[in-house]
CSV table of N, CA and C in Angstrom, one decimal:
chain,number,residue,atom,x,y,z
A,1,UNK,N,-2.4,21.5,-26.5
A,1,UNK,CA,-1.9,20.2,-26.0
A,1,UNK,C,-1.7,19.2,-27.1
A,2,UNK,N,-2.8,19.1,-28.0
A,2,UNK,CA,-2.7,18.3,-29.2
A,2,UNK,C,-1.4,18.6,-29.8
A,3,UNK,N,-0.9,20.0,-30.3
A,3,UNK,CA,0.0,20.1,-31.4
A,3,UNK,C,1.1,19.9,-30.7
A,4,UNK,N,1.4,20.3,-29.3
A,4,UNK,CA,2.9,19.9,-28.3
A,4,UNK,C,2.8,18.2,-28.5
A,5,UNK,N,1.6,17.5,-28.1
A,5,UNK,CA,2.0,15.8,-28.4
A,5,UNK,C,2.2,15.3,-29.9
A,6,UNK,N,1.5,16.2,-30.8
A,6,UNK,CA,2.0,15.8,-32.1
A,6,UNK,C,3.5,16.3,-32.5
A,7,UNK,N,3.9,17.2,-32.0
A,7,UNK,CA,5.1,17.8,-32.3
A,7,UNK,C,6.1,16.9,-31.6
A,8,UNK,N,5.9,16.6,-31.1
A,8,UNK,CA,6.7,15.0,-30.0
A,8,UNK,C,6.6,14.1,-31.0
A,9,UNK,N,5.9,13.6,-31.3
A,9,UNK,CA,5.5,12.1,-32.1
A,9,UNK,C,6.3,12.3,-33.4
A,10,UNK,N,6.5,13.6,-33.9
A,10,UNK,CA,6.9,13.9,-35.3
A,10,UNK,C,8.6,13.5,-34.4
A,11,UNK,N,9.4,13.6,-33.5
A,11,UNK,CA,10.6,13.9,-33.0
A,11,UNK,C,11.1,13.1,-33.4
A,12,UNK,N,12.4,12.8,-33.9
A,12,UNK,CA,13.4,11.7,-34.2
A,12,UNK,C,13.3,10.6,-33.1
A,13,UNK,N,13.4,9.3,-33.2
A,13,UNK,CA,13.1,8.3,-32.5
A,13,UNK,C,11.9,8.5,-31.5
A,14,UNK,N,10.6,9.0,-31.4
A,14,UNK,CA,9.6,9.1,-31.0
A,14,UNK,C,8.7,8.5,-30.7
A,15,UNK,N,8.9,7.2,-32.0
A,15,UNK,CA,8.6,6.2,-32.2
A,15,UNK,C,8.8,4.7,-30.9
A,16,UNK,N,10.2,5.1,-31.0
A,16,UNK,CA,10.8,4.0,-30.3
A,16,UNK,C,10.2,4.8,-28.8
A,17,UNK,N,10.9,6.0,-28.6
A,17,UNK,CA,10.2,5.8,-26.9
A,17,UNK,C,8.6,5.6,-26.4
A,18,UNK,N,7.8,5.7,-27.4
A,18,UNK,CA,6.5,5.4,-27.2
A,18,UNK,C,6.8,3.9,-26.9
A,19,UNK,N,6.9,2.8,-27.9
A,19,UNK,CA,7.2,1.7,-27.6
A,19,UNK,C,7.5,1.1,-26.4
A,20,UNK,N,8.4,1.8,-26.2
A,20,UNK,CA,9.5,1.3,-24.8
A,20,UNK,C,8.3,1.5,-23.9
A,21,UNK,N,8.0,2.8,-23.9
A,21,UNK,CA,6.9,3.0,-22.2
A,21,UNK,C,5.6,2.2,-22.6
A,22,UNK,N,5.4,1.6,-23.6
A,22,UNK,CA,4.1,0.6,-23.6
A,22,UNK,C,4.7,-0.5,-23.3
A,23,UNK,N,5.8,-1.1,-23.7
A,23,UNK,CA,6.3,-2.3,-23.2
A,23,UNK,C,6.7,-2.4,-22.0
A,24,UNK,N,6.8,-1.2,-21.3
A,24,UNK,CA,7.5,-1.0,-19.7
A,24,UNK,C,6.4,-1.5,-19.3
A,25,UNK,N,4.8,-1.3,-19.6
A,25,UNK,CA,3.5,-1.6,-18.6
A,25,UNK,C,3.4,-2.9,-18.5
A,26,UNK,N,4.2,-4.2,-19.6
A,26,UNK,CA,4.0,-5.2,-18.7
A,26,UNK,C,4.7,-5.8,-17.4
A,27,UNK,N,5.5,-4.5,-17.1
A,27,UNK,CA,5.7,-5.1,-16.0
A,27,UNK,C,5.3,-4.3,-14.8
A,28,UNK,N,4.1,-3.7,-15.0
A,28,UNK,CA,3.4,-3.1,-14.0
A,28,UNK,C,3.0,-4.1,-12.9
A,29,UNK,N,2.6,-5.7,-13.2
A,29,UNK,CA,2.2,-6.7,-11.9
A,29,UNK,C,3.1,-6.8,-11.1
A,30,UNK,N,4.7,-6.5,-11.3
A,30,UNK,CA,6.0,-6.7,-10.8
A,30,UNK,C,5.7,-5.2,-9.8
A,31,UNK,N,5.8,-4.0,-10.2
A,31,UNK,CA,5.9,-2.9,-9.5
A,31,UNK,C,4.4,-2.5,-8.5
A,32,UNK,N,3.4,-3.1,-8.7
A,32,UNK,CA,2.6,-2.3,-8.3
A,32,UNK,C,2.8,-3.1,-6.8
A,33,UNK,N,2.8,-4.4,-6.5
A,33,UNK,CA,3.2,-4.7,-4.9
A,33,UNK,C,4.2,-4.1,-4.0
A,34,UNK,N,5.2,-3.4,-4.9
A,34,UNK,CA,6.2,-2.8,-4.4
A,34,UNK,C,6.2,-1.5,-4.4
A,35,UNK,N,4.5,-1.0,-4.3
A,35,UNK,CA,4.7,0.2,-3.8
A,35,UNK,C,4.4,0.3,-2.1
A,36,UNK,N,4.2,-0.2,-1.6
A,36,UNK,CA,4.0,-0.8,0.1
A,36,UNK,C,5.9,-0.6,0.7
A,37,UNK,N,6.4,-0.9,-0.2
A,37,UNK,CA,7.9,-0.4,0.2
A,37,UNK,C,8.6,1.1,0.4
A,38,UNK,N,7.5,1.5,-0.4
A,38,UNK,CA,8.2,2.7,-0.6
A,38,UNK,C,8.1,3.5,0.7
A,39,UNK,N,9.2,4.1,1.6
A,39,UNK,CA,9.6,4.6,2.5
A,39,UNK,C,9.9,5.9,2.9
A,40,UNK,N,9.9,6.5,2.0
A,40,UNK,CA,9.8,8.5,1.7
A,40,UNK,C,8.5,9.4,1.8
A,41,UNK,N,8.3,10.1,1.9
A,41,UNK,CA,6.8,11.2,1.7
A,41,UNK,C,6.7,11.0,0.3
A,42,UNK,N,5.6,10.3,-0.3
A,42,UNK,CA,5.6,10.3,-1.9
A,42,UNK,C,3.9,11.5,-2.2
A,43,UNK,N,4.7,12.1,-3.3
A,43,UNK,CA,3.1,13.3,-4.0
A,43,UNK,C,2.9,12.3,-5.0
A,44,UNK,N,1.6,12.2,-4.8
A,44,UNK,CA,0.9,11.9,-6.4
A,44,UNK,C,-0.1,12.7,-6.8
A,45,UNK,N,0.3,13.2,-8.0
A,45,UNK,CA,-0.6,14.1,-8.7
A,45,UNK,C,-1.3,13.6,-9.7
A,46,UNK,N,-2.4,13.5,-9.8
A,46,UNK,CA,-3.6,13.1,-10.7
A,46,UNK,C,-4.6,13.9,-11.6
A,47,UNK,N,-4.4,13.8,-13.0
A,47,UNK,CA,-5.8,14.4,-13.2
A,47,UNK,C,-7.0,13.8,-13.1
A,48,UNK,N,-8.2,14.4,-12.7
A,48,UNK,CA,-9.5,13.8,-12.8
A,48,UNK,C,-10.0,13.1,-14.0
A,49,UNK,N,-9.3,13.9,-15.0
A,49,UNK,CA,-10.1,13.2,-16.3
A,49,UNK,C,-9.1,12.5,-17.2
A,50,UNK,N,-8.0,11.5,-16.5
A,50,UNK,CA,-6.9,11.1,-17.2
A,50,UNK,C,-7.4,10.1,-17.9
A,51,UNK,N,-7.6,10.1,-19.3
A,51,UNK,CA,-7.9,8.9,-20.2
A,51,UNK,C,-7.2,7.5,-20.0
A,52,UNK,N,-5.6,7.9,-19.8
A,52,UNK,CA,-4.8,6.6,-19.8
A,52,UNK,C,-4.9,5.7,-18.5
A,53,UNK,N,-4.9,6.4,-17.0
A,53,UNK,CA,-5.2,5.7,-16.3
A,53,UNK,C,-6.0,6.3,-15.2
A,54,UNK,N,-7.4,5.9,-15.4
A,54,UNK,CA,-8.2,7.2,-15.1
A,54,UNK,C,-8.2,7.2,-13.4
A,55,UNK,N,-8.9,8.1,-13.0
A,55,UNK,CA,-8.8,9.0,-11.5
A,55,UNK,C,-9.3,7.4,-10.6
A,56,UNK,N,-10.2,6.6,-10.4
A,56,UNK,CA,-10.3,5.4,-10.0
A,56,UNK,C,-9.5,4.7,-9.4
A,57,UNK,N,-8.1,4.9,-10.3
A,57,UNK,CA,-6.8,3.8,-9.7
A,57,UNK,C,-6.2,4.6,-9.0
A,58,UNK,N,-6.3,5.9,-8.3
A,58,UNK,CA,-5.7,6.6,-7.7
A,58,UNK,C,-5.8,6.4,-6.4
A,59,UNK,N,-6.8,5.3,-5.6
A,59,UNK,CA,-7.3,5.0,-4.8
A,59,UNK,C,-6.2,3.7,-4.0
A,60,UNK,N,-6.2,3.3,-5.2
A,60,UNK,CA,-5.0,2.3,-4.9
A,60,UNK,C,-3.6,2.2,-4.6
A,61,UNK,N,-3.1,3.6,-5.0
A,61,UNK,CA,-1.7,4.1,-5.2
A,61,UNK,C,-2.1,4.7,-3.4
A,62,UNK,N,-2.8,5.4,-3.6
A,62,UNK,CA,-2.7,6.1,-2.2
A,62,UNK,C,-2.6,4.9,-0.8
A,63,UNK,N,-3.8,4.1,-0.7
A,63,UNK,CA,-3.5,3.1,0.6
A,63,UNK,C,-2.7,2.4,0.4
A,64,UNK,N,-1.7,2.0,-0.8
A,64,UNK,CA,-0.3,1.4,-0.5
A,64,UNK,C,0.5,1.9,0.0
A,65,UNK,N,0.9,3.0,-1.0
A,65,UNK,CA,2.1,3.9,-0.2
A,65,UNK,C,1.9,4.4,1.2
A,66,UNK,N,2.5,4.3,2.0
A,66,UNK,CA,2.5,4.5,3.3
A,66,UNK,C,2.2,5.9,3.6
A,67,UNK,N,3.4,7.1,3.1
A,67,UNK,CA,3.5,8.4,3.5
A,67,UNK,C,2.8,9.0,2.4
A,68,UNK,N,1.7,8.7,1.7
A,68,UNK,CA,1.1,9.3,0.6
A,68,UNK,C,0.2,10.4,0.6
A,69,UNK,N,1.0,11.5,-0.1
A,69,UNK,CA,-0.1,12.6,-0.4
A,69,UNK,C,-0.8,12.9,-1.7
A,70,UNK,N,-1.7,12.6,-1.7
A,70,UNK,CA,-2.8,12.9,-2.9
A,70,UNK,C,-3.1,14.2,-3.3
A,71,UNK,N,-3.1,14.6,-4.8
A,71,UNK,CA,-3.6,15.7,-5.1
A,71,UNK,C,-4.5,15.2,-6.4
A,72,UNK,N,-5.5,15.8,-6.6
A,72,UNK,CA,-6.3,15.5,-8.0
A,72,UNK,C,-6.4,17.0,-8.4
A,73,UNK,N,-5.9,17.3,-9.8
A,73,UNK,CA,-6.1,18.5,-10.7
A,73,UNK,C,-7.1,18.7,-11.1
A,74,UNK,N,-8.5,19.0,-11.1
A,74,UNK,CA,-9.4,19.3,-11.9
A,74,UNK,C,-9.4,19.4,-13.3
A,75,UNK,N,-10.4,19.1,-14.1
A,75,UNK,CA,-10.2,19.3,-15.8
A,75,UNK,C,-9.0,19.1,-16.1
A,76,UNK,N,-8.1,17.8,-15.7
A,76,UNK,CA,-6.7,17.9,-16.0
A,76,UNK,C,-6.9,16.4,-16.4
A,77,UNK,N,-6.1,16.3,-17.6
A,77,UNK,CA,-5.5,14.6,-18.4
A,77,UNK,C,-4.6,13.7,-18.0
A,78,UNK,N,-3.9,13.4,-18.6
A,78,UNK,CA,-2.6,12.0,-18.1
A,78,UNK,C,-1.7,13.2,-17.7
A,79,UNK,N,-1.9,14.4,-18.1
A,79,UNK,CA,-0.3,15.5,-18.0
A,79,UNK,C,-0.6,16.5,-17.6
A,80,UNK,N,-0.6,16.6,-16.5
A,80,UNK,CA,-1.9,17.6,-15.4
A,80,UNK,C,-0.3,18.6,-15.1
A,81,UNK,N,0.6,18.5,-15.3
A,81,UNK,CA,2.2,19.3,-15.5
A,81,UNK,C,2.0,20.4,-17.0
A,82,UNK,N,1.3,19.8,-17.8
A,82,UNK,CA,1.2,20.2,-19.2
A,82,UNK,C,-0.4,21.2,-19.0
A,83,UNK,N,-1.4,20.4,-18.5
A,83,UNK,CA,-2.2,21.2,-18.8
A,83,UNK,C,-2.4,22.2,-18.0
A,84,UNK,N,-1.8,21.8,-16.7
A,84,UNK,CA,-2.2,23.1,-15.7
A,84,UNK,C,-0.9,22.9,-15.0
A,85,UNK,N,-0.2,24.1,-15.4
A,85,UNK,CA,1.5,23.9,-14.6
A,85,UNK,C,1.3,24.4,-13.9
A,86,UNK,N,0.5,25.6,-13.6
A,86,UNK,CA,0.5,26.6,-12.1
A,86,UNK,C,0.2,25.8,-11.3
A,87,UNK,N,-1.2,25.3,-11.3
A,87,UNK,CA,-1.7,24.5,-10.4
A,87,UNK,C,-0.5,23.1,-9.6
A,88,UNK,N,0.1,22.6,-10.8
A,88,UNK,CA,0.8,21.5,-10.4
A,88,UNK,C,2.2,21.9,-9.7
A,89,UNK,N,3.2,23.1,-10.3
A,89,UNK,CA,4.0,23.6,-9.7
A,89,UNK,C,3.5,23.9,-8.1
A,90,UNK,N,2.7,24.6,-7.9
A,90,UNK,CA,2.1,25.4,-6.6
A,90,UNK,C,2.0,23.8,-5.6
A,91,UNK,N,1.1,22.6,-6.2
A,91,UNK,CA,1.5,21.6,-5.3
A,91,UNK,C,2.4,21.1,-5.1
A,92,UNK,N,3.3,20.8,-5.9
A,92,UNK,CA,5.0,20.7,-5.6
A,92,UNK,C,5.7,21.2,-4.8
A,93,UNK,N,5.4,22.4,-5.0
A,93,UNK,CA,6.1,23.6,-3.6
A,93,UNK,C,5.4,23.6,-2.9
A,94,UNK,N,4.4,23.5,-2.4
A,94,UNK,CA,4.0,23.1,-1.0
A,94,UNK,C,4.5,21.6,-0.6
A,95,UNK,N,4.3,20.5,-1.3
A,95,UNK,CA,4.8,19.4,-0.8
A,95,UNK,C,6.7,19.5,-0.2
A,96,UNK,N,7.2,20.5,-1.1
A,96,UNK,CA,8.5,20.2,-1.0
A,96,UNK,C,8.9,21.0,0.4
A,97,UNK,N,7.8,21.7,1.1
A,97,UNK,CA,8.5,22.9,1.7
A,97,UNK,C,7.8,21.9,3.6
């Protein structure tokens, strides 16, 4: 997992899109009220041990969203798609089906 995010970071302009998605988070106070709008069956997938925004705020995401299905990955990070694809695909396909 380290040498896939270092191999990223080394990428041409890799730089800049890091930037961008850190500067996107100030406008997290704008989006997070507007998740109460959202109107679809939404999946959120979480890892338990996600450093960046750890399993705690997951609490929050779920009683806004209306139609919200929770999943938490075990021993999984910010990229619970990266560290455990089986697991994460297998919840995908069930949610989608």
């Amino acid at each position: 997992i380290v040498d896939g995010f270092i191999q990223r970071m080394l990428m041409p302009n890799a730089k800049y899109a890091f930037l961008s998605t850190i500067l996107g988070l100030k406008n997290s106070p704008e989006i997070t009220p507007k998740l109460e709008l959202i109107e679809i069956p939404t999946l959120v997938i979480w890892g338990d041990m996600d450093p960046v925004i750890p399993i705690k705020y997951a609490d929050y995401f779920v009683q806004k969203i209306r139609d919200c299905r929770f999943y938490q990955i075990a021993n999984s990070g910010h990229t619970p798609y990266v560290e455990d694809p089986k697991e994460f695909i297998r919840i995908v396909l069930e949610f989608l089906k």
